[in-house]
CSV table of C-alpha atoms in Angstrom, one decimal:
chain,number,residue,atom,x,y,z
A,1,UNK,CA,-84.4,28.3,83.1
A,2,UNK,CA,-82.2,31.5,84.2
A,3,UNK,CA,-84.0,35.0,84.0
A,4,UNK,CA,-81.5,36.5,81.4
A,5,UNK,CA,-80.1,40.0,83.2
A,6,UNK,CA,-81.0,42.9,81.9
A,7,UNK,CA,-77.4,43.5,80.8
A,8,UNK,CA,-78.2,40.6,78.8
A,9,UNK,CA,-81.0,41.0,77.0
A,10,UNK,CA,-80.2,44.3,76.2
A,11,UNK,CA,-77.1,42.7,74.3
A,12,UNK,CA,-80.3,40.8,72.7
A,13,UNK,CA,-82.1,44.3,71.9
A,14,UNK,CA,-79.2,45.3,70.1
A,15,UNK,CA,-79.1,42.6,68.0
A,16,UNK,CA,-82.5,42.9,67.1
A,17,UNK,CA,-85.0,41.3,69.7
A,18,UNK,CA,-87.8,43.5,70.5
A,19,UNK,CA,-89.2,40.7,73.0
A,20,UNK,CA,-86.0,41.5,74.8
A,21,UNK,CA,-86.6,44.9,74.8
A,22,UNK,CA,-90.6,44.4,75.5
A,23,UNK,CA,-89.1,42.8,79.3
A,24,UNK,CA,-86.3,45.6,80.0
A,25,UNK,CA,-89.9,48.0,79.4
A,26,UNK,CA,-91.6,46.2,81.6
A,27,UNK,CA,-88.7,45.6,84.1
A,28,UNK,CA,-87.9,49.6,84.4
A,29,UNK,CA,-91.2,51.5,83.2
A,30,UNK,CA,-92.2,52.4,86.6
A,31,UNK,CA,-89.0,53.3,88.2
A,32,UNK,CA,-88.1,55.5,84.4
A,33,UNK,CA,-91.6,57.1,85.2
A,34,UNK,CA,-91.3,57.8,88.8
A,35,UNK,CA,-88.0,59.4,88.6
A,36,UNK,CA,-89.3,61.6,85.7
A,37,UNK,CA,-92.6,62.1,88.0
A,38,UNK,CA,-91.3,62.7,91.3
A,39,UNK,CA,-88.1,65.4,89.4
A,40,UNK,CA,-91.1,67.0,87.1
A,41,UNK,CA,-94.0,66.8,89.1
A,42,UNK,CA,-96.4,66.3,86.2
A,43,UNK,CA,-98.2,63.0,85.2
A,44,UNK,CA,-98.4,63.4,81.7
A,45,UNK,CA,-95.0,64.8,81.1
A,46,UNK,CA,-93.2,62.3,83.3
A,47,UNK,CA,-95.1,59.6,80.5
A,48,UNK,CA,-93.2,61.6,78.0
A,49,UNK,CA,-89.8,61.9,79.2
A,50,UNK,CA,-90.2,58.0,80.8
A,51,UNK,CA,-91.4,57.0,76.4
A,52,UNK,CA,-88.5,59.2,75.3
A,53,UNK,CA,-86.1,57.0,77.4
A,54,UNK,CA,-87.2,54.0,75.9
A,55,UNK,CA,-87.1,55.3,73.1
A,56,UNK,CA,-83.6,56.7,73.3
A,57,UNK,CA,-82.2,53.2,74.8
A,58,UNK,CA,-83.7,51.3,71.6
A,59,UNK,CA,-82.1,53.7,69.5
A,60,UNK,CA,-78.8,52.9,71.0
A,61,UNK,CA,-78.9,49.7,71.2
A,62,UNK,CA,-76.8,48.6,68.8
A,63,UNK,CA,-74.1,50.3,70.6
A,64,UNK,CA,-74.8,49.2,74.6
A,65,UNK,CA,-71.7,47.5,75.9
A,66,UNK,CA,-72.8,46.7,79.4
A,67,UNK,CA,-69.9,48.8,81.2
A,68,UNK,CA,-72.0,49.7,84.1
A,69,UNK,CA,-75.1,48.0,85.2
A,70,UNK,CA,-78.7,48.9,82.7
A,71,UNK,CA,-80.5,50.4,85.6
A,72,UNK,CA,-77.9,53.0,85.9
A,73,UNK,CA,-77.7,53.4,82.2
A,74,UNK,CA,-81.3,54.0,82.1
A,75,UNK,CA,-81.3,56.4,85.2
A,76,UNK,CA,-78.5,58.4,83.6
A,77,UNK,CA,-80.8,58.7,80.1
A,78,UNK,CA,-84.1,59.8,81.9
A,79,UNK,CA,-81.8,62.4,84.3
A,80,UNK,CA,-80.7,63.9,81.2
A,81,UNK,CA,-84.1,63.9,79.9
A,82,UNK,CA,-85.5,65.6,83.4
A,83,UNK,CA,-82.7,68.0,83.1
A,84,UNK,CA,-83.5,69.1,78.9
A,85,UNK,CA,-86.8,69.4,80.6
A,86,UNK,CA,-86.1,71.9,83.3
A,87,UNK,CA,-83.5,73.7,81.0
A,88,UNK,CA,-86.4,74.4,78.5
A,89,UNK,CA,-88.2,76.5,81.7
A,90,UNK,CA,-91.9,74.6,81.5
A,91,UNK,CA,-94.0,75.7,84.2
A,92,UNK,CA,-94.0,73.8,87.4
A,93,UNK,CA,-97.2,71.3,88.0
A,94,UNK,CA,-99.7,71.2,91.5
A,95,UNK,CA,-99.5,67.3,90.8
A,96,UNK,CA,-99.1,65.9,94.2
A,97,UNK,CA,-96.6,63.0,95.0
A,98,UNK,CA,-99.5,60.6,96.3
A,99,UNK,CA,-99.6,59.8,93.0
A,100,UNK,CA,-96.9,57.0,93.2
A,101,UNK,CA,-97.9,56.0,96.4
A,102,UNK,CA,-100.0,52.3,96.0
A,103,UNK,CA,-101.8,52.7,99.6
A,104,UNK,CA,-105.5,54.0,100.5
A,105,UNK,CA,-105.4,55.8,103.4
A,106,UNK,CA,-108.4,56.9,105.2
A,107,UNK,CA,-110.2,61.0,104.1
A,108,UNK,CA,-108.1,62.7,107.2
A,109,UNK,CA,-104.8,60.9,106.7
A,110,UNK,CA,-105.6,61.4,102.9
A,111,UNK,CA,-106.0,65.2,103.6
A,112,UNK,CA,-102.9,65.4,106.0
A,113,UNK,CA,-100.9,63.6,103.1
A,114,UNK,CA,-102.3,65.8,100.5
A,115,UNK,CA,-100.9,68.9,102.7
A,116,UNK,CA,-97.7,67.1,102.8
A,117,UNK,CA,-97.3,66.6,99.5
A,118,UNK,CA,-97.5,69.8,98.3
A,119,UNK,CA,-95.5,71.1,100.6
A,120,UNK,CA,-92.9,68.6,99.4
A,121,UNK,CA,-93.4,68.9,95.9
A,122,UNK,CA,-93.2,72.9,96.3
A,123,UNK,CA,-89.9,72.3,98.2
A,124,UNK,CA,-88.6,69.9,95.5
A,125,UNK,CA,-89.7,72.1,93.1
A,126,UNK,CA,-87.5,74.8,94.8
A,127,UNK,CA,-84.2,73.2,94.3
A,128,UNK,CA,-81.8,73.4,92.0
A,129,UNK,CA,-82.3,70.4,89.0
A,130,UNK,CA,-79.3,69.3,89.9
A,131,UNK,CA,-80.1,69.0,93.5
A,132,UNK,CA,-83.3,67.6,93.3
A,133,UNK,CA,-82.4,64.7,91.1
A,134,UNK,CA,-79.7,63.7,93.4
A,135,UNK,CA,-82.3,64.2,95.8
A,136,UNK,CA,-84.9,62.2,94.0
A,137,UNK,CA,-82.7,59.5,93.1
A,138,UNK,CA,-81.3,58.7,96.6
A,139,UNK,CA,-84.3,59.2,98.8
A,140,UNK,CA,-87.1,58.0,96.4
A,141,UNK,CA,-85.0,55.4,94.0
A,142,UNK,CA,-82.8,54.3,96.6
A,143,UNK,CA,-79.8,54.5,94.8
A,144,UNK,CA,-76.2,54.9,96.3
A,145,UNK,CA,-74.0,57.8,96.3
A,146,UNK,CA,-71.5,55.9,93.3
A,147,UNK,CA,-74.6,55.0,91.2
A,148,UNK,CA,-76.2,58.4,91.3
A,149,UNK,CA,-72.9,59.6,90.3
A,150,UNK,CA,-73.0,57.6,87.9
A,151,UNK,CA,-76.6,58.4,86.8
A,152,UNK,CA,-75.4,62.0,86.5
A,153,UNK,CA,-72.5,61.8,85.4
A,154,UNK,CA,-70.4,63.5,88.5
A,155,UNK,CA,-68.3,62.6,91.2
A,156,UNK,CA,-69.4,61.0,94.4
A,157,UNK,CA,-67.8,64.0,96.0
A,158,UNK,CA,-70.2,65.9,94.0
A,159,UNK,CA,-73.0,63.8,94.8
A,160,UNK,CA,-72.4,64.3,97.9
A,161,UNK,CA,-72.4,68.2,98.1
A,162,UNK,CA,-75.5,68.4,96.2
A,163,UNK,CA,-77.5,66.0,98.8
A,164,UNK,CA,-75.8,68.2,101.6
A,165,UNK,CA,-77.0,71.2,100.0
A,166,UNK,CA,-80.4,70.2,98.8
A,167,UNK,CA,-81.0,68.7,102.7
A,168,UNK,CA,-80.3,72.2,103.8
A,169,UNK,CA,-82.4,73.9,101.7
A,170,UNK,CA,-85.5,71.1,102.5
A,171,UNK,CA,-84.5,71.6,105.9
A,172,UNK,CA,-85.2,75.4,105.9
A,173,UNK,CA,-88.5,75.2,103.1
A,174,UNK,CA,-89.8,72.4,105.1
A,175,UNK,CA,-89.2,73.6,108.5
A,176,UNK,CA,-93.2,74.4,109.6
A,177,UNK,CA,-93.9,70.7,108.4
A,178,UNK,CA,-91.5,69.0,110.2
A,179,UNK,CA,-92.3,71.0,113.4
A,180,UNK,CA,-95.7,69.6,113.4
């Protein structure tokens, strides 16, 4: 039997089928809350705005038309989320971005990664929200130039500028770490 695509079965969500909806969860939950994580820098809140997207995409279910593919659907609900979030001015969290990372390295590499991550989250946390969801989205997520576009709701000319721009400013913030 075919695993039904996620374009699919949210077609299935929208007429009612919250097993459907249950797999797109599953499918997406860590990606929604890494996104959220790595752009908010806070465990608990990135739960909240990850829930709220869910939320949000079962809400509109009824009127998904699969125009674009889910994952960029979703990514383009939990970026505006992220952004509501920084427009709102909540202080910035000292989680580190280890957090999302599944390996268990030894004390002094854990120490060194510690340092690293805060320097990184700090730098991150430096950048314009616009900037460092683009910036999350490519270099964490993966996601091409078009489909952060996409997510955002830009151009790909925008996209761009906003990577070039958020590279420079890393570039400069970052500068001690990457001379070590």
């Amino acid at each position: 039997m075919k695993t039904p695509s996620d374009e699919e079965l949210m077609l299935a969500v929208g007429k009612g089928d919250l097993t459907a909806f249950e797999q797109i969860v599953l499918r997406h939950q860590k990606s929604a809350w890494g996104i959220a994580y790595r752009f908010i820098g806070n465990r608990a809140t990135a739960d909240d705005v990850a829930q709220e997207a869910f939320l949000r995409i079962l809400d509109a279910a009824e009127r998904y038309r699969p125009t674009a593919r889910f994952r960029t659907y979703l990514y383009s609900v939990v970026t505006r989320l992220c952004f509501d979030h920084a427009r709102k001015k909540r202080p910035a969290s000292v989680d580190d971005l280890s957090a999302v990372s599944e390996s268990c390295p030894s004390p002094p590499d854990a120490a060194v990664s510690r340092e690293r991550d805060v320097a990184v989250r700090e730098a991150l946390d430096a950048l314009r929200p616009n900037q460092r969801m683009a910036t999350v989205l490519r270099y964490y997520e993966g996601l091409s130039g078009r489909e952060i576009a996409a997510a955002m709701e830009v151009s790909p000319k925008a996209v761009e500028r906003l990577l070039a721009r958020a590279r420079t400013v890393l570039a400069e913030l970052l500068k001690d770490l990457l001379e070590k």
